[in-house]
Coordinates of N, CA, C and O in Angstrom, one line a residue:
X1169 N 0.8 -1.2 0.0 CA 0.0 0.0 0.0 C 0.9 1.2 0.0 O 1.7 1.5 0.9
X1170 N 0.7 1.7 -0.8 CA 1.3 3.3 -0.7 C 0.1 4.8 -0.5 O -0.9 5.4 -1.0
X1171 N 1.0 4.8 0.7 CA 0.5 6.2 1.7 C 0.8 7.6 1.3 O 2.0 8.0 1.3
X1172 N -0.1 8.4 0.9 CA 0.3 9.8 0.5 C 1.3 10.3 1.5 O 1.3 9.9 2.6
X1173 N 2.1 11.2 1.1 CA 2.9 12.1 1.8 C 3.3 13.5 1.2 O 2.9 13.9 0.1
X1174 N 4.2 14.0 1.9 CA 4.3 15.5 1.5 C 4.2 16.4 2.5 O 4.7 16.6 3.6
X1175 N 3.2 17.2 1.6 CA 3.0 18.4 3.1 C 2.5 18.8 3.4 O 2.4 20.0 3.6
X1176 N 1.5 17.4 4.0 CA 0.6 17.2 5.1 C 1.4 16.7 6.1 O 0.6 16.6 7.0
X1177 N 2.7 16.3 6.4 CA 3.5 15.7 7.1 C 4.1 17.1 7.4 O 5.3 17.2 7.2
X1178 N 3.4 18.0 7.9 CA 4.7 19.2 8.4 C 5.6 19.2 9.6 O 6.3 20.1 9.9
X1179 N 5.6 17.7 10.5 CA 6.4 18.1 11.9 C 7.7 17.4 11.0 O 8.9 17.7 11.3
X1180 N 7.6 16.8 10.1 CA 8.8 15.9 9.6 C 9.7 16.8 8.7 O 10.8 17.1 9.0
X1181 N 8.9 17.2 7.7 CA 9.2 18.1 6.5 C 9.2 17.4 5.1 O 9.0 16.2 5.0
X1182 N 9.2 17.9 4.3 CA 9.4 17.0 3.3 C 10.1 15.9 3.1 O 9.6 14.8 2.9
X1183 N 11.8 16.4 3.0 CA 12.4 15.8 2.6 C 12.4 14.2 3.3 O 12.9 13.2 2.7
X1184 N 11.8 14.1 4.3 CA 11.8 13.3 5.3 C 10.4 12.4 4.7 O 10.1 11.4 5.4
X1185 N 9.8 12.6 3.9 CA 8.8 12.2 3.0 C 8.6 12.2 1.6 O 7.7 12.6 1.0
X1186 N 9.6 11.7 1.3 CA 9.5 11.7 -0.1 C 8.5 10.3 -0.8 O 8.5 9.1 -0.6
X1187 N 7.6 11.5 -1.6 CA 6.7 11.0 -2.3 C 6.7 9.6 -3.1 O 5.6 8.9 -3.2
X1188 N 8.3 9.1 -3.6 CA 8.0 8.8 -4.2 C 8.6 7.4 -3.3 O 8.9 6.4 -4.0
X1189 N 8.8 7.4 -2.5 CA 9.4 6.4 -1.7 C 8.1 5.1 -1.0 O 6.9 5.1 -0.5
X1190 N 8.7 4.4 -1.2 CA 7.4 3.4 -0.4 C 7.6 3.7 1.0 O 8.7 3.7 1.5
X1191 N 6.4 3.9 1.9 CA 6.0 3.0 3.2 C 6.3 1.8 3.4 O 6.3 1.1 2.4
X1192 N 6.6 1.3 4.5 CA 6.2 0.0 4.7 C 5.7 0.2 5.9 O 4.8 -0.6 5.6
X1193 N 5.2 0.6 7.3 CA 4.5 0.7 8.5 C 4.6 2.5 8.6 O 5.6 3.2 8.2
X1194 N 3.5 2.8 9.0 CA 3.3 4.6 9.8 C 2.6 4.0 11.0 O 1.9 3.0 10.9
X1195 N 3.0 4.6 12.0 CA 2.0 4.3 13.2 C 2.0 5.9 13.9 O 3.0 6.5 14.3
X1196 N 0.6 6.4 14.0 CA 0.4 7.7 14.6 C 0.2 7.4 16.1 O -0.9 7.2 16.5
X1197 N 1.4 7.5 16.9 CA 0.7 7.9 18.5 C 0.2 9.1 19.4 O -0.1 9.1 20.6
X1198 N 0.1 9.8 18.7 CA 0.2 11.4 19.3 C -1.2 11.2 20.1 O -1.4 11.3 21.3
X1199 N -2.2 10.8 19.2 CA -4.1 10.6 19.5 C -4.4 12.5 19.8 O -3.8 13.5 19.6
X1200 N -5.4 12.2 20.4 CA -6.2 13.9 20.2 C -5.8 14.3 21.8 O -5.8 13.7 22.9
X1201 N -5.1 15.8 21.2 CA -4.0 16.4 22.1 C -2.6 15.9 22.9 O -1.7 16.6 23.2
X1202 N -2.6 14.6 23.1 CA -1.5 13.6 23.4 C -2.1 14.0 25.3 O -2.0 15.1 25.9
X1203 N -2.7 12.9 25.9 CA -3.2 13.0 27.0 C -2.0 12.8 28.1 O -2.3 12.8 29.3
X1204 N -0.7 12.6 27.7 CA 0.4 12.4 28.8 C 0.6 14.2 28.9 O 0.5 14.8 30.0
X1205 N 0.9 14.8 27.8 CA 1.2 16.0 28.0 C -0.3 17.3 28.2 O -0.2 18.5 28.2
X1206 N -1.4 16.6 28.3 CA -2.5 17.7 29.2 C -2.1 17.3 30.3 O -1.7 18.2 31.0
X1207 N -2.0 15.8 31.0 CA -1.6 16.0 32.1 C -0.9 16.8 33.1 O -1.3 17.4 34.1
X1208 N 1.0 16.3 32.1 CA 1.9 17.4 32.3 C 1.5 18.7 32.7 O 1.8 19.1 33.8
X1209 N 0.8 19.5 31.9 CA 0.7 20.7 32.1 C -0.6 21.0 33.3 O -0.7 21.9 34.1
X1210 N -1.5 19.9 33.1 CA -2.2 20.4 34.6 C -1.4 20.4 35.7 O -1.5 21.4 36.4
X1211 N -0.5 19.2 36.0 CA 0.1 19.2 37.0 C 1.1 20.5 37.1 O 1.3 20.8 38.3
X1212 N 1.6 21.2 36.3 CA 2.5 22.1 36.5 C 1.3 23.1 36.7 O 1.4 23.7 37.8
X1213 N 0.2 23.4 35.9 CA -0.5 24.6 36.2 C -0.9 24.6 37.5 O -1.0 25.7 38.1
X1214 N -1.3 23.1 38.5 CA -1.3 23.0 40.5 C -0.2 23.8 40.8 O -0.4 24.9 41.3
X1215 N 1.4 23.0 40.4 CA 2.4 23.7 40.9 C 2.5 24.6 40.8 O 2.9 25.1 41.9
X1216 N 2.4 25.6 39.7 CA 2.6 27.0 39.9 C 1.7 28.0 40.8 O 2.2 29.0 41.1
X1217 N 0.3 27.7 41.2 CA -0.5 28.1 42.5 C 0.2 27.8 43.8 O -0.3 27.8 44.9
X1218 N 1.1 27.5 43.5 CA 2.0 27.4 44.9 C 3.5 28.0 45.2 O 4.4 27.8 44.5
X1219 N 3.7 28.9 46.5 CA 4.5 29.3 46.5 C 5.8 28.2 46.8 O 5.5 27.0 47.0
X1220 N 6.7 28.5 46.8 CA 7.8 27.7 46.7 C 8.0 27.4 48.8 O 9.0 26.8 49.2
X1221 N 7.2 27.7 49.7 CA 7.2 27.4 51.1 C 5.9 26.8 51.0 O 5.5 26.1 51.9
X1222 N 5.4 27.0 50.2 CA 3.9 26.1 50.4 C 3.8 24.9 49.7 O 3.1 24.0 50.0
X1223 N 4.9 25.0 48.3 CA 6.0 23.7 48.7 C 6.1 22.8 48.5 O 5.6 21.8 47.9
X1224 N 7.3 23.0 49.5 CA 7.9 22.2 50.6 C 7.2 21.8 51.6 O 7.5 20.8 52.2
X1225 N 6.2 22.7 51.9 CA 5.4 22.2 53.3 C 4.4 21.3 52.8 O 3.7 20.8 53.7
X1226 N 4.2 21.0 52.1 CA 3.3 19.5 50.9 C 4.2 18.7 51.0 O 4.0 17.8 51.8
X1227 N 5.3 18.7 50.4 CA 6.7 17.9 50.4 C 6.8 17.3 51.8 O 6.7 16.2 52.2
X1228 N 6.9 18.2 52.3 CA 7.5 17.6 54.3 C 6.1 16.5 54.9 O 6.1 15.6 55.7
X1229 N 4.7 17.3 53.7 CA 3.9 16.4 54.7 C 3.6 15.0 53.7 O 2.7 14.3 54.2
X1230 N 4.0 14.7 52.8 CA 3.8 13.5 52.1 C 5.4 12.8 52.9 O 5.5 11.6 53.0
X1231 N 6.4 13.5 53.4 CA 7.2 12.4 53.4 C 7.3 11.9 55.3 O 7.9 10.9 55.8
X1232 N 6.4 12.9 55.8 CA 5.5 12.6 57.1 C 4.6 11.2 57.2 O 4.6 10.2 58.0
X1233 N 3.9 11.6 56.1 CA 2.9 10.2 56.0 C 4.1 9.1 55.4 O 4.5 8.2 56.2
X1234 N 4.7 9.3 54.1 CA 5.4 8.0 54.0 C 5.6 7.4 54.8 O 5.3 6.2 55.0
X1235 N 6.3 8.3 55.9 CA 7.2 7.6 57.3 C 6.9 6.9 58.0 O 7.6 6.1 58.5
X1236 N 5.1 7.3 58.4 CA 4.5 6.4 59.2 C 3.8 5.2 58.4 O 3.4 4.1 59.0
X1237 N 3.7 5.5 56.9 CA 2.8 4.1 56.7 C 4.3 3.3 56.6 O 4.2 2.1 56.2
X1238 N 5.4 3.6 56.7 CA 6.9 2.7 56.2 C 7.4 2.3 57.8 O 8.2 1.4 57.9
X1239 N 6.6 3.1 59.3 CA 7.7 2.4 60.2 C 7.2 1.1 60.0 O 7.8 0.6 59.0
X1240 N 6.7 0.7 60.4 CA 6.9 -1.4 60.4 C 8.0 -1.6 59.7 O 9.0 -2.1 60.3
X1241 N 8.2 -1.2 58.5 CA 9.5 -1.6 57.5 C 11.1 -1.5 57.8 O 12.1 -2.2 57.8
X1242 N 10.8 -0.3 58.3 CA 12.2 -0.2 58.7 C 12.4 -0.5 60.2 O 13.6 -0.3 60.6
X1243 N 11.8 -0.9 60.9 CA 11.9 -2.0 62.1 C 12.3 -3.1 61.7 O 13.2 -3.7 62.3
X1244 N 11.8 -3.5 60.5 CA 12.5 -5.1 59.9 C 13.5 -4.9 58.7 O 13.3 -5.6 57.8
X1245 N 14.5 -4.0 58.7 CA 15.4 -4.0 57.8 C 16.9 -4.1 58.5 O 17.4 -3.9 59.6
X1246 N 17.3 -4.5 57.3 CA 19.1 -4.6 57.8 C 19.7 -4.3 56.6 O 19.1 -4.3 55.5
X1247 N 21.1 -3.8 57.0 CA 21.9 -3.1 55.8 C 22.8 -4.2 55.3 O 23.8 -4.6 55.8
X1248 N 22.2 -4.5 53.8 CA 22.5 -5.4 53.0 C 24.2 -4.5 52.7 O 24.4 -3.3 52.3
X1249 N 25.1 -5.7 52.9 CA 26.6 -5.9 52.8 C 26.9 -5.2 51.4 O 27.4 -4.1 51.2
X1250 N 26.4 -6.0 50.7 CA 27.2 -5.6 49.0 C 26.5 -3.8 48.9 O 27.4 -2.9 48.7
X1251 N 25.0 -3.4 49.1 CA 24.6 -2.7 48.5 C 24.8 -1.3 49.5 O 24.4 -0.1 49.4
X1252 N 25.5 -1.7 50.4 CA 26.2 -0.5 51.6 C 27.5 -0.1 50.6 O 27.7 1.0 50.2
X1253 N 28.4 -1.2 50.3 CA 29.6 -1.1 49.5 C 29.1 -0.5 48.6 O 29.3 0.7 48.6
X1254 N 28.7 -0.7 48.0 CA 28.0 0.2 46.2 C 27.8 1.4 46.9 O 28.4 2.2 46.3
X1255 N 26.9 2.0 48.0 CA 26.8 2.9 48.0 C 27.9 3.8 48.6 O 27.9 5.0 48.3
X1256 N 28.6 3.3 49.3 CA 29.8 3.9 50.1 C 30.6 4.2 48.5 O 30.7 5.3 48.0
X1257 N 30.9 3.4 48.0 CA 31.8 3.8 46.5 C 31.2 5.0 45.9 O 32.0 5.9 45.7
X1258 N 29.8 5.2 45.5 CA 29.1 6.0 44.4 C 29.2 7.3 46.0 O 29.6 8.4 45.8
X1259 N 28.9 7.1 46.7 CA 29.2 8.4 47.8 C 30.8 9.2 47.6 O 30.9 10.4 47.5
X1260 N 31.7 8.5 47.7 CA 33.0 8.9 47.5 C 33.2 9.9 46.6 O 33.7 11.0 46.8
X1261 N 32.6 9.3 45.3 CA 32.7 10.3 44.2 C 32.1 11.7 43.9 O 32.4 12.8 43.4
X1262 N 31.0 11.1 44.4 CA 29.6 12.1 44.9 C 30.2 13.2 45.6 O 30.0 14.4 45.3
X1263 N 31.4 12.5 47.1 CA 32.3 13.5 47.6 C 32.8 14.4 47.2 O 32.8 15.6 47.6
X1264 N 33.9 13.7 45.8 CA 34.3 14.4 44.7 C 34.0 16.3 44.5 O 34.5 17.3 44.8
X1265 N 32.5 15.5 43.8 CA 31.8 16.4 43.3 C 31.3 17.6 44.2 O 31.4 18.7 43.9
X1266 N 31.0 17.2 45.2 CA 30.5 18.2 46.0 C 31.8 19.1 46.2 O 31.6 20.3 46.1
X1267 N 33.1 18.7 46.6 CA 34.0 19.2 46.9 C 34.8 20.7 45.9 O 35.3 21.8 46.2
X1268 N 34.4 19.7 44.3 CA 35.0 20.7 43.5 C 33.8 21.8 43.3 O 34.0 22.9 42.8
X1269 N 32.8 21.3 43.6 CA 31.7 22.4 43.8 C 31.5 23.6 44.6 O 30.7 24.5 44.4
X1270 N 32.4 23.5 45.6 CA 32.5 23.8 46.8 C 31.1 24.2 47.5 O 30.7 25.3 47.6
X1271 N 30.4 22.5 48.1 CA 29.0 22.5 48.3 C 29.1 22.0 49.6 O 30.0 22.3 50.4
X1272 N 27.8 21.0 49.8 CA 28.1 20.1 50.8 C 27.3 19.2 50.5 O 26.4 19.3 49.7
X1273 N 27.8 17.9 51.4 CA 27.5 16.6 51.1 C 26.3 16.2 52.4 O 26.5 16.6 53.6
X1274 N 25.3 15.5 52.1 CA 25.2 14.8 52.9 C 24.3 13.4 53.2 O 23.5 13.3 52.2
X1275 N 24.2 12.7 53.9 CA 23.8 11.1 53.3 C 22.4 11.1 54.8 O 22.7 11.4 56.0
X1276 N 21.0 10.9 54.3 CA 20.6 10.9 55.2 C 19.4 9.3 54.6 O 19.2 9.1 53.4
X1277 N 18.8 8.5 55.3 CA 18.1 7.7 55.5 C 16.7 8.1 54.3 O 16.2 9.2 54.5
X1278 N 16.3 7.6 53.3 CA 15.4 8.0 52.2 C 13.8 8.3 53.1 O 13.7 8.5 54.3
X1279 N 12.7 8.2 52.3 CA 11.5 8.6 53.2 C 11.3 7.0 52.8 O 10.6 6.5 53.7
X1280 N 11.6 6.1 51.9 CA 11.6 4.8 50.9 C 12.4 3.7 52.0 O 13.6 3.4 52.0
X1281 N 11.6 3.4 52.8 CA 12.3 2.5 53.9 C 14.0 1.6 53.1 O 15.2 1.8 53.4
X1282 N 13.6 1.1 52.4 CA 14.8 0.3 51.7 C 15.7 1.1 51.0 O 16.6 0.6 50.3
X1283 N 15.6 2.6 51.1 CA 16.9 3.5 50.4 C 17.5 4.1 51.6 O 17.2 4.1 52.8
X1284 N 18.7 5.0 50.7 CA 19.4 5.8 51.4 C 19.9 7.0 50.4 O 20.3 6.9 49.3
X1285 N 19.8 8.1 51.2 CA 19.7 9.1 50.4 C 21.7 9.9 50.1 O 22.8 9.3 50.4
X1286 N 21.6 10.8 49.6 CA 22.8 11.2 49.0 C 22.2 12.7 48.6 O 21.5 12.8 47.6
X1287 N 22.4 13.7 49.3 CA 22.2 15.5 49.4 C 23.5 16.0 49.2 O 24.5 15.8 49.9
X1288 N 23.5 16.7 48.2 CA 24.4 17.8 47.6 C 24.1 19.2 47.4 O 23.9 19.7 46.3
X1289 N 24.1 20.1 48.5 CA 24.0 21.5 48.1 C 25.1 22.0 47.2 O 26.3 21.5 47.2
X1290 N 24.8 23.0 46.4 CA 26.0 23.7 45.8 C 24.9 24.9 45.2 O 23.7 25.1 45.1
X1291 N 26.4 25.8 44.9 CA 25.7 27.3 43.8 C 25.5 26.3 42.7 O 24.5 26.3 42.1
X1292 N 26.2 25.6 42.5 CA 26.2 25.3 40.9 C 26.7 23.6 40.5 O 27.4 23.0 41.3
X1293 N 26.4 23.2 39.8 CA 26.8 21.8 39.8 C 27.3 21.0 38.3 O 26.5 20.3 37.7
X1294 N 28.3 21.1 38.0 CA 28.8 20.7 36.6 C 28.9 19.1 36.5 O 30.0 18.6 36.8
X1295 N 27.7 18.2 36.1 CA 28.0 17.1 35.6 C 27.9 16.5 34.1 O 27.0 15.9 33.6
X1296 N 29.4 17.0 33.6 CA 29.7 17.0 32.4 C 30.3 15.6 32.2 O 31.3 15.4 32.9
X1297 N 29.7 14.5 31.2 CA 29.8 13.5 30.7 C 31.5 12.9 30.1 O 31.9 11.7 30.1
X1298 N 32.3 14.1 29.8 CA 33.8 14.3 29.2 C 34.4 13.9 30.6 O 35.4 13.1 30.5
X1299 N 34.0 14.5 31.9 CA 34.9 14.5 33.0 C 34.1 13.4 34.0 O 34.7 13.2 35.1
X1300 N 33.3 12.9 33.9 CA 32.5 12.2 35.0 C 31.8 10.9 34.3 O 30.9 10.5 35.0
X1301 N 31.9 10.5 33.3 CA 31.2 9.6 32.8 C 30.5 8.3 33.6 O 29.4 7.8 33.5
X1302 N 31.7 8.1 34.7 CA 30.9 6.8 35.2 C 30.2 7.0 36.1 O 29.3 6.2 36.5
X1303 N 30.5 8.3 36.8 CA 29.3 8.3 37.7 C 28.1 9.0 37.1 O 27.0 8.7 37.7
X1304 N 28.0 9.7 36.2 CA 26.6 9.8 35.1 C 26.0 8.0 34.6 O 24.8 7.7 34.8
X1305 N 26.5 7.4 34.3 CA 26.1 6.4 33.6 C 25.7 5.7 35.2 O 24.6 6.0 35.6
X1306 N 26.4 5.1 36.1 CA 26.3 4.5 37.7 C 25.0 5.2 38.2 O 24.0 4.6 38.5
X1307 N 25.2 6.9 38.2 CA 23.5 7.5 39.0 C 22.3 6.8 37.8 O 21.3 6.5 38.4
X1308 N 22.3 6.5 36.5 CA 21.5 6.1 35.8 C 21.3 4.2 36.0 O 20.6 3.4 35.5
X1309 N 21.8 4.1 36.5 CA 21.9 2.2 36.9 C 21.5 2.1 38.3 O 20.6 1.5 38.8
X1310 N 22.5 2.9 38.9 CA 22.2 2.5 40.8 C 20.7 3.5 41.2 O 20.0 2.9 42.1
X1311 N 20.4 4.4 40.9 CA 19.8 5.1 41.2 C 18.1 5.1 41.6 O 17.5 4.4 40.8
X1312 N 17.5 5.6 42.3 CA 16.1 4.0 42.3 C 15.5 5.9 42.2 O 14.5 6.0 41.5
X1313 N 15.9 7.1 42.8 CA 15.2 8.6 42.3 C 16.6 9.7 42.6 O 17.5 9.9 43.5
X1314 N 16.2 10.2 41.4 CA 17.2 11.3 41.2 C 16.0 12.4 41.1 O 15.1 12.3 40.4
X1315 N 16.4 13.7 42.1 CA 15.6 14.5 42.2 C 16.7 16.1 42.5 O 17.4 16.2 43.6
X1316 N 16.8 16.9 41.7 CA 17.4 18.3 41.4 C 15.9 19.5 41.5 O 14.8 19.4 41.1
X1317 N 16.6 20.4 42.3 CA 15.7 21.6 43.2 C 16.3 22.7 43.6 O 17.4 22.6 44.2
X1318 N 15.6 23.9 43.4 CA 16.8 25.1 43.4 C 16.2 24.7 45.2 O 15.2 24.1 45.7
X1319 N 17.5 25.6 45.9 CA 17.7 25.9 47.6 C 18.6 27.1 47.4 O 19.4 27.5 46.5
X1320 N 18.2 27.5 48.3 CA 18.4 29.0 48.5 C 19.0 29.9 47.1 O 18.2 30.1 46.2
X1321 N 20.4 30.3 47.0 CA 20.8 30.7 46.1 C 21.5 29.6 45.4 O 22.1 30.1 44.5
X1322 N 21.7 28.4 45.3 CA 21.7 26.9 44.4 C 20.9 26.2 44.0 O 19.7 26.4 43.6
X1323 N 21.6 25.0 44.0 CA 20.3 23.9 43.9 C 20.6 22.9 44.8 O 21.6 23.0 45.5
X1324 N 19.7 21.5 45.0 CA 19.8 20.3 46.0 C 19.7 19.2 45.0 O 18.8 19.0 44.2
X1325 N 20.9 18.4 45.1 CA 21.0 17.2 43.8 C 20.4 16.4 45.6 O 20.8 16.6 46.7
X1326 N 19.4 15.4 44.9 CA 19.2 14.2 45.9 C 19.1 13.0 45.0 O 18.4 12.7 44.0
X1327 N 20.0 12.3 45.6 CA 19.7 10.5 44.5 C 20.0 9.4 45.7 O 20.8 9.2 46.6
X1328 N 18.8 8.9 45.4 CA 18.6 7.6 46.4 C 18.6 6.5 46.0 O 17.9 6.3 45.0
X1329 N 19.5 5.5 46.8 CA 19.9 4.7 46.1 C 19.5 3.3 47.3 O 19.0 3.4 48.4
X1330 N 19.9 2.3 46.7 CA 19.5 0.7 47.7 C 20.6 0.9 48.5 O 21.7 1.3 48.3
X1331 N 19.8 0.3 50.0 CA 20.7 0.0 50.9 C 20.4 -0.8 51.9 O 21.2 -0.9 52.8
X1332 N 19.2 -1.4 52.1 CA 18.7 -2.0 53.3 C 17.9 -3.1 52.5 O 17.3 -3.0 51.4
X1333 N 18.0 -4.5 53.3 CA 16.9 -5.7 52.6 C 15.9 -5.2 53.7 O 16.2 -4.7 54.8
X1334 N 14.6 -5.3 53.2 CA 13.6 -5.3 53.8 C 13.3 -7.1 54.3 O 13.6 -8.1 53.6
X1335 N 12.6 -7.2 56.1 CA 12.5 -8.1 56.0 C 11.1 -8.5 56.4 O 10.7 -8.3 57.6
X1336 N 10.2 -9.1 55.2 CA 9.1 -9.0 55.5 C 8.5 -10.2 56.3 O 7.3 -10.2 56.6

């Protein structure tokens, strides 16, 4: 079957459709308005009705509740051997970074009973792929949430990573 083209195809452009070329599959996913990105933007249109203390104080109180629907959990956890060492290693470097940042570091218990967190203040934070590759590629493998947030006149790198077996 051959499918018209041209330029009715304007996100592509032409050349990217030449007429005289066969199809073999088109599949349109976009559908009517593309419903991931109305989402998107409702959700940011909530966030923006919120001042940046009004928040955090949403923030503090969802990781309030986590806490209590998570104690049982972390009553029954222990700090799994290997995934302490992985994290002690990827912390080191992390040190690194904070250092040449001239930030601060700090490692605090996740709201995620089975993680452990990793806080980086800094003005500014250069993770350039040329000089840091493996721990770019490592936060993308070890990483269970990576979360960046301006703080004061910086920002707050937080990545939480495994560290405790849960024992159910």
């Amino acid at each position: 079957m051959h499918m018209p083209h041209g330029n009715d195809k304007n996100f592509m452009g032409i050349l990217f459709n030449l007429p005289e070329e066969e199809v073999y599959l088109e599949e349109d996913f976009s559908g009517p308005h593309d419903e991931f990105r109305s989402t998107f933007e409702s959700l940011r249109r909530k966030a923006a009705q919120f001042t940046l203390e009004e928040f955090k104080d949403l923030k503090e109180q969802s990781y309030g509740l986590d806490r209590s629907l998570y104690a049982d959990m972390r009553r029954c956890r222990t700090v799994d051997p290997e995934k302490k060492a992985t994290f002690d290693d990827f912390f080191d470097r992390c040190r690194d970074i904070a250092k040449d940042a001239h930030g601060i570091i700090r490692i605090q218990d996740s709201n995620a009973p089975h993680l452990r967190d990793i806080h980086i203040f800094a003005s500014s934070l250069m993770l350039d792929n040329a000089f840091v590759p493996d721990l770019l590629l490592d936060m993308g493998i070890l990483a269970r949430c990576v979360e960046i947030s301006p703080e004061g006149e910086g920002i707050h790198l937080q990545i939480s990573l495994p560290y405790y077996n849960l024992k159910l």
